[in-house]
Amino acid sequence: MKLLVINPNISESVTTLIATEARLSASQDTDITAVTAAMGVAYIETRFEALIGAYAVAEQIAQNLPGHDGVVVAAFGDPGLMALREALPVPVTGMTEAALSTACQLGSRFSIVSISPRMRGWYLDSVHSSHLSSRMASFRSLNERPSSVATVQQDQSERLIEIAHQCVHEDGADVIVLAGAPLAGLARKIKHRLPVPAVDGVSCAVKQLETLVRLQPNKATAGSYAGVPVKPNQGLSPEMQAFIKAAALLN
Amino acid sequence: MKLLVINPNISESVTTLIATEARLSASQDTDITAVTAAMGVAYIETRFEALIGAYAVAEQIAQNLPGHDGVVVAAFGDPGLMALREALPVPVTGMTEAALSTACQLGSRFSIVSISPRMRGWYLDSVHSSHLSSRMASFRSLNERPSSVATVQQDQSERLIEIAHQCVHEDGADVIVLAGAPLAGLARKIKHRLPVPAVDGVSCAVKQLETLVRLQPNKATAGSYAGVPVKPNQGLSPEMQAFIKAAALLN
Amino acid sequence: MKLLVINPNISESVTTLIATEARLSASQDTDITAVTAAMGVAYIETRFEALIGAYAVAEQIAQNLPGHDGVVVAAFGDPGLMALREALPVPVTGMTEAALSTACQLGSRFSIVSISPRMRGWYLDSVHSSHLSSRMASFRSLNERPSSVATVQQDQSERLIEIAHQCVHEDGADVIVLAGAPLAGLARKIKHRLPVPAVDGVSCAVKQLETLVRLQPNKATAGSYAGVPVKPNQGLSPEMQAFIKAAALLN
Amino acid sequence: MKLLVINPNISESVTTLIATEARLSASQDTDITAVTAAMGVAYIETRFEALIGAYAVAEQIAQNLPGHDGVVVAAFGDPGLMALREALPVPVTGMTEAALSTACQLGSRFSIVSISPRMRGWYLDSVHSSHLSSRMASFRSLNERPSSVATVQQDQSERLIEIAHQCVHEDGADVIVLAGAPLAGLARKIKHRLPVPAVDGVSCAVKQLETLVRLQPNKATAGSYAGVPVKPNQGLSPEMQAFIKAAALLN
Amino acid sequence: MKLLVINPNISESVTTLIATEARLSASQDTDITAVTAAMGVAYIETRFEALIGAYAVAEQIAQNLPGHDGVVVAAFGDPGLMALREALPVPVTGMTEAALSTACQLGSRFSIVSISPRMRGWYLDSVHSSHLSSRMASFRSLNERPSSVATVQQDQSERLIEIAHQCVHEDGADVIVLAGAPLAGLARKIKHRLPVPAVDGVSCAVKQLETLVRLQPNKATAGSYAGVPVKPNQGLSPEMQAFIKAAALLN
Amino acid sequence: MKLLVINPNISESVTTLIATEARLSASQDTDITAVTAAMGVAYIETRFEALIGAYAVAEQIAQNLPGHDGVVVAAFGDPGLMALREALPVPVTGMTEAALSTACQLGSRFSIVSISPRMRGWYLDSVHSSHLSSRMASFRSLNERPSSVATVQQDQSERLIEIAHQCVHEDGADVIVLAGAPLAGLARKIKHRLPVPAVDGVSCAVKQLETLVRLQPNKATAGSYAGVPVKPNQGLSPEMQAFIKAAALLN
């Protein structure tokens, strides 16, 4: 199985974190191709940056999809996830959706632990998009945006552990979701220090994608996830044009 | 007041419909600038086309915002609305959100009447994004995607009236939302033939935007709608780079 | 356009606050008629007082409607709003519904700031009536009912600003709703001191009503907002009898 | 135990139906005082008529409460229920709330069977007020408002039985709620012909009230159901003034 | 009327508390048979213990039902309630469902006060099962599991009163639900010290059951609460086999 | 990896269906132990049968757990799932929860296709337990309980395909959930004849369990999924006593 894992922001250091955790989580016969958005910002923490990230992911897919059995959108908030699920002939998963789906099979209520207070509102919106707000115990984060996303998980691991304990003891969380690609891999490092299971978006997205690929669901040809209809377009890259033409052929 | 109304698809004929209805609805002292996406598809009816449309709208804003007091995203489904609300120093409204907000002040439950059955799932998702699913009576549409979005409202007006009556008499709708930019202006033509109020996305988006502009809300400098933080970026058009820099200065 | 703005309580001083803000918010060609309930209590802060207020508003409408293009119910909690929407041939808005509808176009989550802790439960019920509970970040209020509703916004403005900051920084509010007619006009005075947009019920109700009047929705003749059916009645004032007869004719 | 059962509309024939069922349902040591609104309309089927009914109920309470241990608001839609619960020193129940509370202890989902299609929207709003919309299977009604509310249950019993079967077999109802005071007593007559339990608003409201009276809950002196605060009033009947003064003393 | 009240745990001392409160609450002509589970644990505070309790209750019913008009499942969390409602020819109530149904007729929002912090998650799940999560103000409990469930209500009454006050003043509760069979009877002892009504699961379950028995609902023969279909079984006690055969005959 | 798959009903033929699909779905290095409940009924289609099934599953676990890395509860409706998740030191999945979690990563809305109309109400309750009711498009089933659960998938496959098409074209389903252990394996046989992806409970439960086992979440030692507390018990099988003692040691 060959999976395309796309970092929707432009930071190669974050792609490295993602790729490492993806490979640690993947089954032995799974190959991971990790790519970085060619356009966008260093780190996505707002809805607007996610808008750009969604388009950047689509471009990466248009260029890199052939030969892959599934796609991971590797940023929390899942930029473009539903749209890509519609257009792609293969399954696609996202870090938030996969983490929540997994967490909800480990307990009744989850808390999200994030590296930046700015994400609070947008993450609440993301959880609402998954219709799982009523299973959310709380959102907690570091008090300040970290100076370096590449090293935040080392720099702040003690503080993040403390926050996770508050989620359990004060907010009633049964599961902790460590949110955001910069925390990729942290769950496996600190889980023995937490009193409840902790899940990581990257590993959940990879494992959930492996499941979807193995189940070999057929591509929808009716309903709202059928391929995109054929219609005139303009101003798109040649790769995107080819991709849209292919998506239309799915119908 | 000067409003920038952006058609997220590339059809000039749809922009004309939008602009006409926008000007008919606007107050006397409101000027409407109507622009068409430079990239994208002829008509948005899927989540993937909306993903492209969202980026195309952002580009239009980056190029055309100066001198405007507010922005309308003039496609149903509101591509990019929340993201643009975050990044812009001026208010922004969308056809779906504005139509639902207005409809909910005219009755308890609304039905959405659309020109294509394909929109069903995506529109349900859009209503969910507004947290108003429990006020939705039904979605109904023409049975087939129309051959021409430019003339669908003339070609199909009798069928659309019939569908609206079903929404009232079978589904319990108190208000009809005529959905999609290709139906811009239809509400004012057929409302005397409907047994309940009908709202139109373009006129609602323009009027709601006029209200927001007149109320002169200050731009958020905290919370999840504060301007976008400063951070490195790449691969963006010069206009987009300038726009992001300006958005960051809002904080 | 001529709008009838009704204070459902008997305090002329509150009517003055309402009328002043209504006129400051209205378009140039909008005339505001502000009237005070002839029966009821000095200030509505309970469901029971709202029950009386609802009836008092209906009486005022029965006496004063002719010549007006729309009605504002100018108390938070919107006493009688849905009932009046059913019976009236013209649009009607309320302070809570209009403030929430407007707030939800400025951000994802709002907090309500109120002058009395007593309102907490009833306001939560009111937000539930609008189906917008899942967009509410918090309710906060002064600790004690103010000694004077006429001067509370001057007396307590510093404390109210402080409370609004707590809503943003502790509760995650994207927008502040300054609730209650006694706070009419405060938003425009303190908004520059708040980190997120603040909305005021009176100005929102007037602007939303102007929008509804301009859109000229037809009166429902079917569904649950059609005019009230003809049937025997007794014990009503002559004006109310005439009003009901007129409402029945709408069908 | 002495219960005050108030018909919020002016039809003595409906009061007779209500009183008969109330007495059949009540425990042996329960006395029922049945009174009819002095003001209002012949039959409540709209939100506006309920607004008047709510005020009329409050007047009846102001005149007749002394000596009673509890109050039933005997119209579907429960005009003024929450407000009266706040103001009264004794428990108060309503036909809708009591019927739904009882139905939800007999099965997972209920359907409402009503005598008029007009009630659909308002009843949905009433169920939403009880936060039980997600347990509602369907609303069904006669196709036309009945010519006589006094005899509708005899005239239409076969049709109502047929409708109830549709609720079970097509909509998945576990319990049938026969709605509206004009159907008072019908459940006990037709229940042997229905495949699921059927509940009647009047009997449920009486039994639930007996329970609340027997449990002897103390009157709230804090929170949103504490008695109504003391404040100036005007334009109210002497009985209502006395009642409000008494309600204030509850604090 | 003869009611079977079943303690799903094995503690006779708790059965005594339950039986005492049940008899104090019941009408004069109601006889209470109180039985204790023959299998299970000393006190149910987890979902797993409730799983065992549900089966133990079914066994008790299989052995003791004949001659009874209704059944109370006398543990919070209502082990097996919906299942038993399906299988039994007579009404069945549970402590949680009955307490919430009663509380919701006394105010808009309730808080649950419990003796063990462990119950938090499971009780939230139980409230969700009743679809009443949106009416829950808070859950609060003692900080530690009590050393003796038989004496916890005496040992901890002052602390429980303090917690109830926090629910009202900090969380906005209109009603307090004193949860768990070990607190049976406490509400009547401390209610005069609380600022809002307090309800007790046992008394609510008995009174709600008396109501259901008096209303004489017919047993469902269709829908999801019809008796259990006939089919082969094995490994069950002779009493359970007989009970299942009887349940099948209900159809 | 060694997984214990438990059929909560007593039909060996159904266990065979389950085991076959479980082994087809599992990874190469996964061993499946399939066991059948020793007590219970031939086929679970009611809440009461699920109550018995839950206890029967617990007994099977008490006897067979050692040496396994995870447990699948292999009946739709997931009898005892949350309780077992609490008590077990290893992950546990259920057919409904796993199927819904997987379906929600393939589209926005799912329909459930079942073999018996009786399941409708209980399955709706099960979906509510997962908090996913708002993502359910519809429930549809065969009109009659099948005469043989062992052969229903062959006997009725054409009818089931037809029903699935109705779910897509009439109800708007993006994904079909083929519900119930007797349909185990049908999805892989008929998926090429369906216009949207179809998921099967057994394969989803196995794949989701493999994911949970691979992620190696630590067992909760706090919160509502910590192991069951130590306390006296009686009337339990020796295996169950040993199991409970082990569960308590998890804390």
PDB file of N, CA and C in Angstrom, chain F residues 123-189:
ATOM      1  N   TYR F 123     -31.980   0.501  16.849  1.00  0.00           N
ATOM      2  CA  TYR F 123     -30.827   0.989  16.104  1.00  0.00           C
ATOM      3  C   TYR F 123     -30.752   2.512  16.168  1.00  0.00           C
ATOM      4  N   LEU F 124     -31.897   3.183  16.109  1.00  0.00           N
ATOM      5  CA  LEU F 124     -31.869   4.639  16.274  1.00  0.00           C
ATOM      6  C   LEU F 124     -31.282   4.993  17.642  1.00  0.00           C
ATOM      7  N   ASP F 125     -31.664   4.248  18.668  1.00  0.00           N
ATOM      8  CA  ASP F 125     -31.079   4.475  20.001  1.00  0.00           C
ATOM      9  C   ASP F 125     -29.575   4.228  19.989  1.00  0.00           C
ATOM     10  N   SER F 126     -29.144   3.187  19.265  1.00  0.00           N
ATOM     11  CA  SER F 126     -27.710   2.881  19.202  1.00  0.00           C
ATOM     12  C   SER F 126     -26.937   4.001  18.514  1.00  0.00           C
ATOM     13  N   VAL F 127     -27.490   4.529  17.437  1.00  0.00           N
ATOM     14  CA  VAL F 127     -26.824   5.634  16.747  1.00  0.00           C
ATOM     15  C   VAL F 127     -26.772   6.857  17.667  1.00  0.00           C
ATOM     16  N   HIS F 128     -27.843   7.096  18.393  1.00  0.00           N
ATOM     17  CA  HIS F 128     -27.843   8.200  19.369  1.00  0.00           C
ATOM     18  C   HIS F 128     -26.741   8.000  20.413  1.00  0.00           C
ATOM     19  N   SER F 129     -26.535   6.771  20.842  1.00  0.00           N
ATOM     20  CA  SER F 129     -25.463   6.507  21.817  1.00  0.00           C
ATOM     21  C   SER F 129     -24.090   6.886  21.288  1.00  0.00           C
ATOM     22  N   SER F 130     -23.924   6.801  19.971  1.00  0.00           N
ATOM     23  CA  SER F 130     -22.662   7.234  19.367  1.00  0.00           C
ATOM     24  C   SER F 130     -22.662   8.726  19.056  1.00  0.00           C
ATOM     25  N   HIS F 131     -23.716   9.429  19.376  1.00  0.00           N
ATOM     26  CA  HIS F 131     -23.853  10.883  19.117  1.00  0.00           C
ATOM     27  C   HIS F 131     -23.809  11.182  17.618  1.00  0.00           C
ATOM     28  N   LEU F 132     -24.224  10.244  16.798  1.00  0.00           N
ATOM     29  CA  LEU F 132     -24.121  10.454  15.360  1.00  0.00           C
ATOM     30  C   LEU F 132     -25.482  10.499  14.659  1.00  0.00           C
ATOM     31  N   SER F 133     -26.536  10.717  15.409  1.00  0.00           N
ATOM     32  CA  SER F 133     -27.874  10.762  14.800  1.00  0.00           C
ATOM     33  C   SER F 133     -27.983  11.807  13.694  1.00  0.00           C
ATOM     34  N   SER F 134     -27.273  12.930  13.867  1.00  0.00           N
ATOM     35  CA  SER F 134     -27.409  13.984  12.863  1.00  0.00           C
ATOM     36  C   SER F 134     -26.672  13.638  11.568  1.00  0.00           C
ATOM     37  N   ARG F 135     -25.950  12.540  11.535  1.00  0.00           N
ATOM     38  CA  ARG F 135     -25.320  12.092  10.295  1.00  0.00           C
ATOM     39  C   ARG F 135     -26.056  10.901   9.682  1.00  0.00           C
ATOM     40  N   MET F 136     -27.182  10.543  10.230  1.00  0.00           N
ATOM     41  CA  MET F 136     -27.937   9.402   9.708  1.00  0.00           C
ATOM     42  C   MET F 136     -28.963   9.884   8.688  1.00  0.00           C
ATOM     43  N   ALA F 137     -28.907   9.323   7.513  1.00  0.00           N
ATOM     44  CA  ALA F 137     -29.874   9.683   6.467  1.00  0.00           C
ATOM     45  C   ALA F 137     -31.179   8.911   6.639  1.00  0.00           C
ATOM     46  N   SER F 138     -31.092   7.636   6.958  1.00  0.00           N
ATOM     47  CA  SER F 138     -32.317   6.837   7.100  1.00  0.00           C
ATOM     48  C   SER F 138     -31.992   5.451   7.634  1.00  0.00           C
ATOM     49  N   PHE F 139     -33.046   4.795   8.087  1.00  0.00           N
ATOM     50  CA  PHE F 139     -33.024   3.375   8.404  1.00  0.00           C
ATOM     51  C   PHE F 139     -34.018   2.719   7.468  1.00  0.00           C
ATOM     52  N   ARG F 140     -33.621   1.664   6.802  1.00  0.00           N
ATOM     53  CA  ARG F 140     -34.541   0.867   5.979  1.00  0.00           C
ATOM     54  C   ARG F 140     -34.278  -0.616   6.238  1.00  0.00           C
ATOM     55  N   SER F 141     -35.280  -1.417   6.053  1.00  0.00           N
ATOM     56  CA  SER F 141     -35.108  -2.847   6.326  1.00  0.00           C
ATOM     57  C   SER F 141     -36.029  -3.673   5.430  1.00  0.00           C
ATOM     58  N   LEU F 142     -35.780  -4.975   5.444  1.00  0.00           N
ATOM     59  CA  LEU F 142     -36.751  -5.905   4.879  1.00  0.00           C
ATOM     60  C   LEU F 142     -38.085  -5.703   5.609  1.00  0.00           C
ATOM     61  N   ASN F 143     -39.173  -6.044   4.965  1.00  0.00           N
ATOM     62  CA  ASN F 143     -40.477  -5.824   5.600  1.00  0.00           C
ATOM     63  C   ASN F 143     -40.804  -6.833   6.701  1.00  0.00           C
ATOM     64  N   GLU F 144     -40.187  -7.984   6.631  1.00  0.00           N
ATOM     65  CA  GLU F 144     -40.482  -9.028   7.613  1.00  0.00           C
ATOM     66  C   GLU F 144     -39.180  -9.582   8.174  1.00  0.00           C
ATOM     67  N   ARG F 145     -39.215 -10.010   9.413  1.00  0.00           N
ATOM     68  CA  ARG F 145     -38.085 -10.730   9.986  1.00  0.00           C
ATOM     69  C   ARG F 145     -37.805 -11.954   9.108  1.00  0.00           C
ATOM     70  N   PRO F 146     -36.526 -12.199   8.752  1.00  0.00           N
ATOM     71  CA  PRO F 146     -36.239 -13.324   7.857  1.00  0.00           C
ATOM     72  C   PRO F 146     -36.477 -14.665   8.566  1.00  0.00           C
ATOM     73  N   SER F 147     -36.845 -15.644   7.789  1.00  0.00           N
ATOM     74  CA  SER F 147     -37.096 -16.958   8.402  1.00  0.00           C
ATOM     75  C   SER F 147     -35.787 -17.602   8.871  1.00  0.00           C
ATOM     76  N   SER F 148     -34.701 -17.334   8.168  1.00  0.00           N
ATOM     77  CA  SER F 148     -33.418 -17.915   8.587  1.00  0.00           C
ATOM     78  C   SER F 148     -32.338 -16.849   8.587  1.00  0.00           C
ATOM     79  N   VAL F 149     -31.739 -16.598   9.755  1.00  0.00           N
ATOM     80  CA  VAL F 149     -30.643 -15.629   9.785  1.00  0.00           C
ATOM     81  C   VAL F 149     -29.383 -16.190   9.130  1.00  0.00           C
ATOM     82  N   ALA F 150     -29.288 -17.499   9.089  1.00  0.00           N
ATOM     83  CA  ALA F 150     -28.083 -18.100   8.511  1.00  0.00           C
ATOM     84  C   ALA F 150     -28.003 -17.883   7.000  1.00  0.00           C
ATOM     85  N   THR F 151     -29.154 -17.780   6.346  1.00  0.00           N
ATOM     86  CA  THR F 151     -29.145 -17.673   4.889  1.00  0.00           C
ATOM     87  C   THR F 151     -29.752 -16.374   4.376  1.00  0.00           C
ATOM     88  N   VAL F 152     -30.078 -15.461   5.291  1.00  0.00           N
ATOM     89  CA  VAL F 152     -30.784 -14.256   4.851  1.00  0.00           C
ATOM     90  C   VAL F 152     -29.999 -13.473   3.808  1.00  0.00           C
ATOM     91  N   GLN F 153     -28.666 -13.447   3.944  1.00  0.00           N
ATOM     92  CA  GLN F 153     -27.924 -12.633   2.971  1.00  0.00           C
ATOM     93  C   GLN F 153     -27.954 -13.209   1.558  1.00  0.00           C
ATOM     94  N   GLN F 154     -28.026 -14.519   1.448  1.00  0.00           N
ATOM     95  CA  GLN F 154     -28.227 -15.066   0.095  1.00  0.00           C
ATOM     96  C   GLN F 154     -29.682 -14.886  -0.354  1.00  0.00           C
ATOM     97  N   ASP F 155     -30.592 -15.271   0.529  1.00  0.00           N
ATOM     98  CA  ASP F 155     -32.013 -15.243   0.185  1.00  0.00           C
ATOM     99  C   ASP F 155     -32.483 -13.850  -0.253  1.00  0.00           C
ATOM    100  N   GLN F 156     -31.957 -12.827   0.399  1.00  0.00           N
ATOM    101  CA  GLN F 156     -32.520 -11.487   0.220  1.00  0.00           C
ATOM    102  C   GLN F 156     -31.562 -10.494  -0.419  1.00  0.00           C
ATOM    103  N   SER F 157     -30.498 -10.966  -1.032  1.00  0.00           N
ATOM    104  CA  SER F 157     -29.502  -9.984  -1.479  1.00  0.00           C
ATOM    105  C   SER F 157     -30.069  -9.018  -2.509  1.00  0.00           C
ATOM    106  N   GLU F 158     -30.925  -9.503  -3.425  1.00  0.00           N
ATOM    107  CA  GLU F 158     -31.475  -8.581  -4.432  1.00  0.00           C
ATOM    108  C   GLU F 158     -32.328  -7.500  -3.779  1.00  0.00           C
ATOM    109  N   ARG F 159     -33.137  -7.899  -2.822  1.00  0.00           N
ATOM    110  CA  ARG F 159     -33.987  -6.932  -2.135  1.00  0.00           C
ATOM    111  C   ARG F 159     -33.150  -5.932  -1.327  1.00  0.00           C
ATOM    112  N   LEU F 160     -32.090  -6.425  -0.725  1.00  0.00           N
ATOM    113  CA  LEU F 160     -31.223  -5.543   0.070  1.00  0.00           C
ATOM    114  C   LEU F 160     -30.514  -4.522  -0.820  1.00  0.00           C
ATOM    115  N   ILE F 161     -30.121  -4.941  -2.008  1.00  0.00           N
ATOM    116  CA  ILE F 161     -29.504  -4.009  -2.963  1.00  0.00           C
ATOM    117  C   ILE F 161     -30.499  -2.931  -3.359  1.00  0.00           C
ATOM    118  N   GLU F 162     -31.714  -3.340  -3.598  1.00  0.00           N
ATOM    119  CA  GLU F 162     -32.783  -2.393  -3.959  1.00  0.00           C
ATOM    120  C   GLU F 162     -33.005  -1.367  -2.835  1.00  0.00           C
ATOM    121  N   ILE F 163     -33.032  -1.862  -1.604  1.00  0.00           N
ATOM    122  CA  ILE F 163     -33.213  -0.975  -0.451  1.00  0.00           C
ATOM    123  C   ILE F 163     -32.059   0.020  -0.354  1.00  0.00           C
ATOM    124  N   ALA F 164     -30.861  -0.452  -0.577  1.00  0.00           N
ATOM    125  CA  ALA F 164     -29.694   0.429  -0.514  1.00  0.00           C
ATOM    126  C   ALA F 164     -29.793   1.540  -1.563  1.00  0.00           C
ATOM    127  N   HIS F 165     -30.270   1.188  -2.748  1.00  0.00           N
ATOM    128  CA  HIS F 165     -30.461   2.230  -3.761  1.00  0.00           C
ATOM    129  C   HIS F 165     -31.468   3.283  -3.306  1.00  0.00           C
ATOM    130  N   GLN F 166     -32.542   2.848  -2.650  1.00  0.00           N
ATOM    131  CA  GLN F 166     -33.506   3.828  -2.132  1.00  0.00           C
ATOM    132  C   GLN F 166     -32.857   4.758  -1.111  1.00  0.00           C
ATOM    133  N   CYS F 167     -31.998   4.204  -0.281  1.00  0.00           N
ATOM    134  CA  CYS F 167     -31.296   5.030   0.714  1.00  0.00           C
ATOM    135  C   CYS F 167     -30.487   6.136   0.033  1.00  0.00           C
ATOM    136  N   VAL F 168     -29.854   5.788  -1.075  1.00  0.00           N
ATOM    137  CA  VAL F 168     -29.032   6.777  -1.783  1.00  0.00           C
ATOM    138  C   VAL F 168     -29.912   7.774  -2.518  1.00  0.00           C
ATOM    139  N   HIS F 169     -30.844   7.273  -3.300  1.00  0.00           N
ATOM    140  CA  HIS F 169     -31.565   8.157  -4.217  1.00  0.00           C
ATOM    141  C   HIS F 169     -32.731   8.895  -3.559  1.00  0.00           C
ATOM    142  N   GLU F 170     -33.341   8.301  -2.543  1.00  0.00           N
ATOM    143  CA  GLU F 170     -34.457   8.979  -1.877  1.00  0.00           C
ATOM    144  C   GLU F 170     -34.058   9.670  -0.573  1.00  0.00           C
ATOM    145  N   ASP F 171     -33.081   9.103   0.126  1.00  0.00           N
ATOM    146  CA  ASP F 171     -32.773   9.611   1.465  1.00  0.00           C
ATOM    147  C   ASP F 171     -31.468  10.401   1.526  1.00  0.00           C
ATOM    148  N   GLY F 172     -30.689  10.342   0.453  1.00  0.00           N
ATOM    149  CA  GLY F 172     -29.458  11.125   0.441  1.00  0.00           C
ATOM    150  C   GLY F 172     -28.270  10.500   1.146  1.00  0.00           C
ATOM    151  N   ALA F 173     -28.246   9.179   1.246  1.00  0.00           N
ATOM    152  CA  ALA F 173     -27.100   8.534   1.900  1.00  0.00           C
ATOM    153  C   ALA F 173     -25.842   8.631   1.037  1.00  0.00           C
ATOM    154  N   ASP F 174     -24.722   8.925   1.691  1.00  0.00           N
ATOM    155  CA  ASP F 174     -23.414   8.894   1.034  1.00  0.00           C
ATOM    156  C   ASP F 174     -22.738   7.542   1.221  1.00  0.00           C
ATOM    157  N   VAL F 175     -23.153   6.829   2.250  1.00  0.00           N
ATOM    158  CA  VAL F 175     -22.557   5.535   2.596  1.00  0.00           C
ATOM    159  C   VAL F 175     -23.673   4.618   3.098  1.00  0.00           C
ATOM    160  N   ILE F 176     -23.555   3.339   2.813  1.00  0.00           N
ATOM    161  CA  ILE F 176     -24.521   2.351   3.309  1.00  0.00           C
ATOM    162  C   ILE F 176     -23.863   1.503   4.393  1.00  0.00           C
ATOM    163  N   VAL F 177     -24.541   1.373   5.518  1.00  0.00           N
ATOM    164  CA  VAL F 177     -24.094   0.460   6.567  1.00  0.00           C
ATOM    165  C   VAL F 177     -24.991  -0.778   6.511  1.00  0.00           C
ATOM    166  N   LEU F 178     -24.393  -1.898   6.160  1.00  0.00           N
ATOM    167  CA  LEU F 178     -25.147  -3.157   6.150  1.00  0.00           C
ATOM    168  C   LEU F 178     -25.084  -3.713   7.565  1.00  0.00           C
ATOM    169  N   ALA F 179     -26.243  -3.701   8.240  1.00  0.00           N
ATOM    170  CA  ALA F 179     -26.238  -3.895   9.687  1.00  0.00           C
ATOM    171  C   ALA F 179     -26.600  -5.313  10.083  1.00  0.00           C
ATOM    172  N   GLY F 180     -25.948  -5.764  11.157  1.00  0.00           N
ATOM    173  CA  GLY F 180     -26.304  -7.049  11.735  1.00  0.00           C
ATOM    174  C   GLY F 180     -25.315  -8.124  11.344  1.00  0.00           C
ATOM    175  N   ALA F 181     -24.979  -8.978  12.299  1.00  0.00           N
ATOM    176  CA  ALA F 181     -24.021 -10.049  12.063  1.00  0.00           C
ATOM    177  C   ALA F 181     -24.468 -10.993  10.940  1.00  0.00           C
ATOM    178  N   PRO F 182     -25.773 -11.269  10.768  1.00  0.00           N
ATOM    179  CA  PRO F 182     -26.177 -12.162   9.672  1.00  0.00           C
ATOM    180  C   PRO F 182     -25.823 -11.627   8.279  1.00  0.00           C
ATOM    181  N   LEU F 183     -25.531 -10.321   8.182  1.00  0.00           N
ATOM    182  CA  LEU F 183     -25.103  -9.781   6.888  1.00  0.00           C
ATOM    183  C   LEU F 183     -23.586  -9.705   6.777  1.00  0.00           C
ATOM    184  N   ALA F 184     -22.871 -10.263   7.737  1.00  0.00           N
ATOM    185  CA  ALA F 184     -21.405 -10.229   7.698  1.00  0.00           C
ATOM    186  C   ALA F 184     -20.900 -10.768   6.368  1.00  0.00           C
ATOM    187  N   GLY F 185     -20.101  -9.990   5.697  1.00  0.00           N
ATOM    188  CA  GLY F 185     -19.512 -10.430   4.445  1.00  0.00           C
ATOM    189  C   GLY F 185     -20.296 -10.029   3.214  1.00  0.00           C
ATOM    190  N   LEU F 186     -21.524  -9.568   3.385  1.00  0.00           N
ATOM    191  CA  LEU F 186     -22.330  -9.219   2.214  1.00  0.00           C
ATOM    192  C   LEU F 186     -21.757  -8.001   1.475  1.00  0.00           C
ATOM    193  N   ALA F 187     -21.238  -7.042   2.254  1.00  0.00           N
ATOM    194  CA  ALA F 187     -20.742  -5.822   1.617  1.00  0.00           C
ATOM    195  C   ALA F 187     -19.722  -6.137   0.526  1.00  0.00           C
ATOM    196  N   ARG F 188     -18.783  -7.025   0.818  1.00  0.00           N
ATOM    197  CA  ARG F 188     -17.762  -7.317  -0.200  1.00  0.00           C
ATOM    198  C   ARG F 188     -18.360  -8.015  -1.428  1.00  0.00           C
ATOM    199  N   LYS F 189     -19.501  -8.680  -1.247  1.00  0.00           N
ATOM    200  CA  LYS F 189     -20.110  -9.358  -2.394  1.00  0.00           C
ATOM    201  C   LYS F 189     -20.924  -8.422  -3.275  1.00  0.00           C
TER     202      LYS F 189
END
